[in-house]
Short mmCIF file of C-alpha atoms in Angstrom, two decimals:
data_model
loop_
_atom_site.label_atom_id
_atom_site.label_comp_id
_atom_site.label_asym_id
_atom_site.label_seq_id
_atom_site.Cartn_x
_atom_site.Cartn_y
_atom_site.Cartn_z
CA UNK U 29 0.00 0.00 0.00
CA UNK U 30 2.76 2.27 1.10
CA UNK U 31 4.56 1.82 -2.71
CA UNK U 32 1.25 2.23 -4.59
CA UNK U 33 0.33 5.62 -2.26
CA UNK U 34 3.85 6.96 -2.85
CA UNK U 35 4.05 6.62 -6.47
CA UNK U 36 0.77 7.98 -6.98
CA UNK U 37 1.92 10.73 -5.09
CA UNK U 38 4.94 11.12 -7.21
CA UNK U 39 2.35 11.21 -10.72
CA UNK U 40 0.05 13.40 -9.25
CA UNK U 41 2.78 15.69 -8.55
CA UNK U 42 4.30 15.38 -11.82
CA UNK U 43 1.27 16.41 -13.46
CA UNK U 44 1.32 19.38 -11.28
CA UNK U 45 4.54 20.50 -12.52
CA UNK U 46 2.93 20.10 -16.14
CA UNK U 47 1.94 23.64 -16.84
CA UNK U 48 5.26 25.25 -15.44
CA UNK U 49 7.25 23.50 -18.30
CA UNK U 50 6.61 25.05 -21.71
CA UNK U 51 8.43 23.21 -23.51
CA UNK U 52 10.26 19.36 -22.65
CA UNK U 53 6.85 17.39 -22.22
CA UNK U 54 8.20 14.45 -22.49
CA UNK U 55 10.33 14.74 -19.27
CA UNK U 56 6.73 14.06 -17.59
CA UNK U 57 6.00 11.37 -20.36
CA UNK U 58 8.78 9.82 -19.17
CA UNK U 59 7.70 10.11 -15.35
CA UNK U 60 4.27 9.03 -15.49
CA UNK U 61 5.79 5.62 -17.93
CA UNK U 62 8.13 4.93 -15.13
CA UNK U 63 5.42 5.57 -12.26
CA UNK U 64 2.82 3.19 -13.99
CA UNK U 65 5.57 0.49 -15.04
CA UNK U 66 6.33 0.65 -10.83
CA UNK U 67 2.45 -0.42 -9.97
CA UNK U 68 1.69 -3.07 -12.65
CA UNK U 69 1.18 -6.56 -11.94
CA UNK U 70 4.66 -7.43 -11.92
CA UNK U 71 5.71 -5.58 -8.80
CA UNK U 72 2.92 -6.90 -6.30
CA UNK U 73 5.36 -10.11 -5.51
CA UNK U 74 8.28 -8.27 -5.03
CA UNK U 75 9.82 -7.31 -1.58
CA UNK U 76 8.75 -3.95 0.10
CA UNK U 77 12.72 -3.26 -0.06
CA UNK U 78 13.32 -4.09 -3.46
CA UNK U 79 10.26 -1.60 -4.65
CA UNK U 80 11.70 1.13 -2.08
CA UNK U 81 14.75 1.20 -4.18
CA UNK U 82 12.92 0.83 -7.65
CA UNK U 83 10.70 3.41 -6.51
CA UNK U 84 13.36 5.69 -5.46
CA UNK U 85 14.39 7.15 -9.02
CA UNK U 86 10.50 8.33 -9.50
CA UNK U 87 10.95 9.66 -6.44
CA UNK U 88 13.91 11.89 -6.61
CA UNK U 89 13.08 12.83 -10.13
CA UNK U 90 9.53 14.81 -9.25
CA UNK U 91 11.66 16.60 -6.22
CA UNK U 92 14.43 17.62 -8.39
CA UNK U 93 11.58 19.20 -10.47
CA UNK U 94 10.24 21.42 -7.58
CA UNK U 95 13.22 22.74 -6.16
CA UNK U 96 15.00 23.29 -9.31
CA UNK U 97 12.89 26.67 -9.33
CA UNK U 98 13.38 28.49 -6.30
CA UNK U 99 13.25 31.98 -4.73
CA UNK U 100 16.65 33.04 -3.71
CA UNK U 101 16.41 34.27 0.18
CA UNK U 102 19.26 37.14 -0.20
CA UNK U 103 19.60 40.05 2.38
CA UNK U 104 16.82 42.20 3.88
CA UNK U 105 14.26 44.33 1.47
CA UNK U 106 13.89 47.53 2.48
CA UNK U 107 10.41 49.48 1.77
CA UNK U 108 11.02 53.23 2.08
CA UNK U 109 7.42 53.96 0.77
CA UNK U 110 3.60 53.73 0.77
CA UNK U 111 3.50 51.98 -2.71
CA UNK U 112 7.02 50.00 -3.92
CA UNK U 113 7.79 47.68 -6.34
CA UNK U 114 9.70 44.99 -4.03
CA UNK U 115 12.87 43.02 -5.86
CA UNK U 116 12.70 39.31 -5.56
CA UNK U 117 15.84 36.68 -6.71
CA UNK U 118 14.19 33.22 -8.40
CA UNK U 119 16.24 31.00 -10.21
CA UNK U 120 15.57 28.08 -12.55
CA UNK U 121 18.22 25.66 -12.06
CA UNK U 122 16.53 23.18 -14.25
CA UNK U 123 17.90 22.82 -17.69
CA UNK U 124 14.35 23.62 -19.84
CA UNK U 125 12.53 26.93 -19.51
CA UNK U 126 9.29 27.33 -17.31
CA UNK U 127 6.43 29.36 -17.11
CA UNK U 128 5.59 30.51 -12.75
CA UNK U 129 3.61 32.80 -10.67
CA UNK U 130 5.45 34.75 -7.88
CA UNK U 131 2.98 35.56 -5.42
CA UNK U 132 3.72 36.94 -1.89
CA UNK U 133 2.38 36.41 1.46
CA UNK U 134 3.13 38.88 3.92
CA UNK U 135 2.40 37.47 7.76
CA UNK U 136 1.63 40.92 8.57
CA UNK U 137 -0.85 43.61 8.18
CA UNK U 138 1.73 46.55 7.77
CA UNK U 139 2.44 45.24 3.96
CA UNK U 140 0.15 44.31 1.33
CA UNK U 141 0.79 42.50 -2.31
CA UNK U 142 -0.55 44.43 -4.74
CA UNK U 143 -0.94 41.39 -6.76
CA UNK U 144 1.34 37.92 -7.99
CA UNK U 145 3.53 38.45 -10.73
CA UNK U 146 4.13 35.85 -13.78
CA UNK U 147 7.79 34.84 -14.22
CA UNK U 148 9.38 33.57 -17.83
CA UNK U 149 12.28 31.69 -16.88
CA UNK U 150 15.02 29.76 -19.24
CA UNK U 151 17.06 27.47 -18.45
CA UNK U 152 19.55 27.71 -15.92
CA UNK U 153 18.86 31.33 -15.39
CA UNK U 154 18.62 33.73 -12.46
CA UNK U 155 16.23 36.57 -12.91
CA UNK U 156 15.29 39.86 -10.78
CA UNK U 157 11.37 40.13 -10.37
CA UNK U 158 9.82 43.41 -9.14
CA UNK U 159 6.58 42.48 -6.94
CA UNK U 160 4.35 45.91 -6.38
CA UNK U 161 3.17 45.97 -2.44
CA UNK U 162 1.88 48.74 -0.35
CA UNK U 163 3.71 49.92 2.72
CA UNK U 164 0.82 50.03 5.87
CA UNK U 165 2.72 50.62 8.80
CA UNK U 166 6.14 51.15 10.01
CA UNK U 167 8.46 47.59 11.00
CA UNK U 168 9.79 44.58 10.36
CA UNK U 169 7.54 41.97 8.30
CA UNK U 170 8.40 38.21 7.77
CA UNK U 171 7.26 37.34 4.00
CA UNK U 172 6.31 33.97 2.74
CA UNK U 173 7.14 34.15 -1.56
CA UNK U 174 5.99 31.73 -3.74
CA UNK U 175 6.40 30.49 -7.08
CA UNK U 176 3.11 28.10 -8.20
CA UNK U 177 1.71 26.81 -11.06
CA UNK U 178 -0.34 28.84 -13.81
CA UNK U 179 -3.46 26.41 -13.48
CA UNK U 180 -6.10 28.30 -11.14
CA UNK U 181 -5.75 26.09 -7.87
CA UNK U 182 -2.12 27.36 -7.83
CA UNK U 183 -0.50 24.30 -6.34
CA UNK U 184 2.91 25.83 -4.55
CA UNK U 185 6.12 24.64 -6.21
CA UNK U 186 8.70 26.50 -3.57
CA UNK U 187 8.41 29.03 -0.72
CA UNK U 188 10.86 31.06 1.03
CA UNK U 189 10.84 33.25 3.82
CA UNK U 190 12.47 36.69 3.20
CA UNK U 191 12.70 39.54 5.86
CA UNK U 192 10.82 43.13 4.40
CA UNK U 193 11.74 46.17 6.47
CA UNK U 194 9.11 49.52 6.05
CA UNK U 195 10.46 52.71 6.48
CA UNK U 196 7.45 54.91 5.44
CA UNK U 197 8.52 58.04 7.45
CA UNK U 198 11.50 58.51 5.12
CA UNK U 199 9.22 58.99 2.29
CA UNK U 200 6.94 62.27 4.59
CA UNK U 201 10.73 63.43 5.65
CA UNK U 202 12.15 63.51 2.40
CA UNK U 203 9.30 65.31 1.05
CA UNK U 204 9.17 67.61 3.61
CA UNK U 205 13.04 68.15 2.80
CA UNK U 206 12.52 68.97 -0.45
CA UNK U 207 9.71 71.01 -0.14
CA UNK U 208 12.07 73.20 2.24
CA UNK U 209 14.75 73.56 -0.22
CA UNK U 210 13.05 74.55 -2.61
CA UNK U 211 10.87 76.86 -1.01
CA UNK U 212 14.45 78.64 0.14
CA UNK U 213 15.78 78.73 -3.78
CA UNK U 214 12.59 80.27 -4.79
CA UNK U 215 12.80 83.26 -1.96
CA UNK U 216 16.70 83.41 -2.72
CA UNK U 217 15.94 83.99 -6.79
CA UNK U 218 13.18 86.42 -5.83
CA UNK U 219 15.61 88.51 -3.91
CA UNK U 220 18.35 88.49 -6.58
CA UNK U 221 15.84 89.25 -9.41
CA UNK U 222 14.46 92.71 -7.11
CA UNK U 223 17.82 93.64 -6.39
CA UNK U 224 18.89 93.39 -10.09
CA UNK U 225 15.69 94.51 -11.78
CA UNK U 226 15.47 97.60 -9.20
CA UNK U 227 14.37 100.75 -11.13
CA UNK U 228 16.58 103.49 -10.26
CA UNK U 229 14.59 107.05 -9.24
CA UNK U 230 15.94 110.63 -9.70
CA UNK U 231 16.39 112.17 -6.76
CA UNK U 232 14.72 115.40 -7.18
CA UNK U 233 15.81 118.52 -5.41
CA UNK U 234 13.71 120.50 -2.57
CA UNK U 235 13.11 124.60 -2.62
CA UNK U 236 16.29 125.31 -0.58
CA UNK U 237 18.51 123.50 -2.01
CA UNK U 238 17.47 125.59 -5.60
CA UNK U 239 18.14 128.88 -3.81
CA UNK U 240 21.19 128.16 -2.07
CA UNK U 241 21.95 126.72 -5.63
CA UNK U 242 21.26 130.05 -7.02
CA UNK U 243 22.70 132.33 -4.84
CA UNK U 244 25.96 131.07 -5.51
CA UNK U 245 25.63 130.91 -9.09
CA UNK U 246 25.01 134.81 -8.62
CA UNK U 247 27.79 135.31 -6.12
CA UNK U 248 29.91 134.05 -8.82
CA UNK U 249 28.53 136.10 -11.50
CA UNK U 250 29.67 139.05 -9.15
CA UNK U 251 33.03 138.48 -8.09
CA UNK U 252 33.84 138.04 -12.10
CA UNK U 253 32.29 141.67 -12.42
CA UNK U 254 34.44 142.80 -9.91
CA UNK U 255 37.49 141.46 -11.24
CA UNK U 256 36.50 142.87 -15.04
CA UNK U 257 36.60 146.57 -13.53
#
């Protein structure tokens, strides 16, 4: 019972695995020949060790398919505002090109996924995927990513745990920042451009000044007389 259960198991994953692979269908051909060939007729007299080991190959196989796409953990993501597109590592270490869904599950309320994102992977290939979130609330947030299937029921292929820190208030600060800065430039170019563009205004001159002005005009008119005679 135990080597019929576990083989199924093995198919029904297999088939699971069929709509990641967009090309190389006959690597499940393959899997699904081997997995019936291990429950025929011809296996029910054999010993429970000898189908362990047959049984082991089919095995292996259909695990080497899941984890040969992966999310890589990598370093802490940092989320430094209320919407962010959040960088995620997944490799394909498999040797054919597949077809996934990244979807994230923050444990958390202070960060939402916007929505899963579908990945085009080739071969043995490492690729950056940008997943939009939302930043809720300040903190530390433990993220569960995973890559799944295209079908609808989404059956999980790999999940990884990465660490998200949000830093909302450096978004308000910065703006607030800028806002200051450049409310100083503007006030700085409005005083340069009134001290440039400053008309300048004749002074004009009052009554006294015009008749002290005078009086010595005439006080030279008569010491030139004087000298004359």
């Amino acid at each position: 019972a135990n080597h019929i259960g576990d083989v199924s198991w093995s198919l029904a994953r297999a088939d699971a695995f069929a709509p990641v692979l967009t090309q190389n269908k006959s690597v499940l051909t393959e899997l699904n020949t081997q997995g019936l060939s291990l429950i025929s007729q011809a296996w029910r007299s054999v010993s429970r060790q000898t189908l362990q080991e047959a049984r082991r190959p089919l095995l292996k196989a259909v695990d080497d398919l899941y984890s040969g796409v992966r999310v890589i953990r990598g370093s802490r993501r940092n989320v430094l505002s209320a919407t962010a597109h959040l960088p995620i590592r997944v490799a394909n270490d498999l040797p054919y090109p597949v077809h996934l869904i990244l979807e994230l599950r923050p444990r958390s309320g202070a960060l939402v996924a916007v929505k899963p994102v579908r990945i085009n992977l080739a071969g043995n290939t490492q690729r950056t995927v940008t997943v939009p979130v939302k930043g809720i609330l300040n903190g530390a947030v433990d993220v569960e990513a995973r890559l799944t299937n295209t079908n609808e029921n989404g059956v999980i292929l790999n999940q990884t745990m990465i660490k998200v820190l949000i830093l909302r208030t450096w978004e308000s600060r910065g703006l607030s920042l800028v806002a200051v800065l450049l409310g100083l430039l503007f006030i700085v170019g409005l005083v340069r451009g009134v001290r440039r563009g400053r008309p300048q205004i004749p002074r004009v001159p009052d009554i006294d000044e015009l008749a002290e002005a005078e009086a010595e005009e005439a006080a030279r008119h008569a010491v030139r007389a004087a000298r004359r005679e």
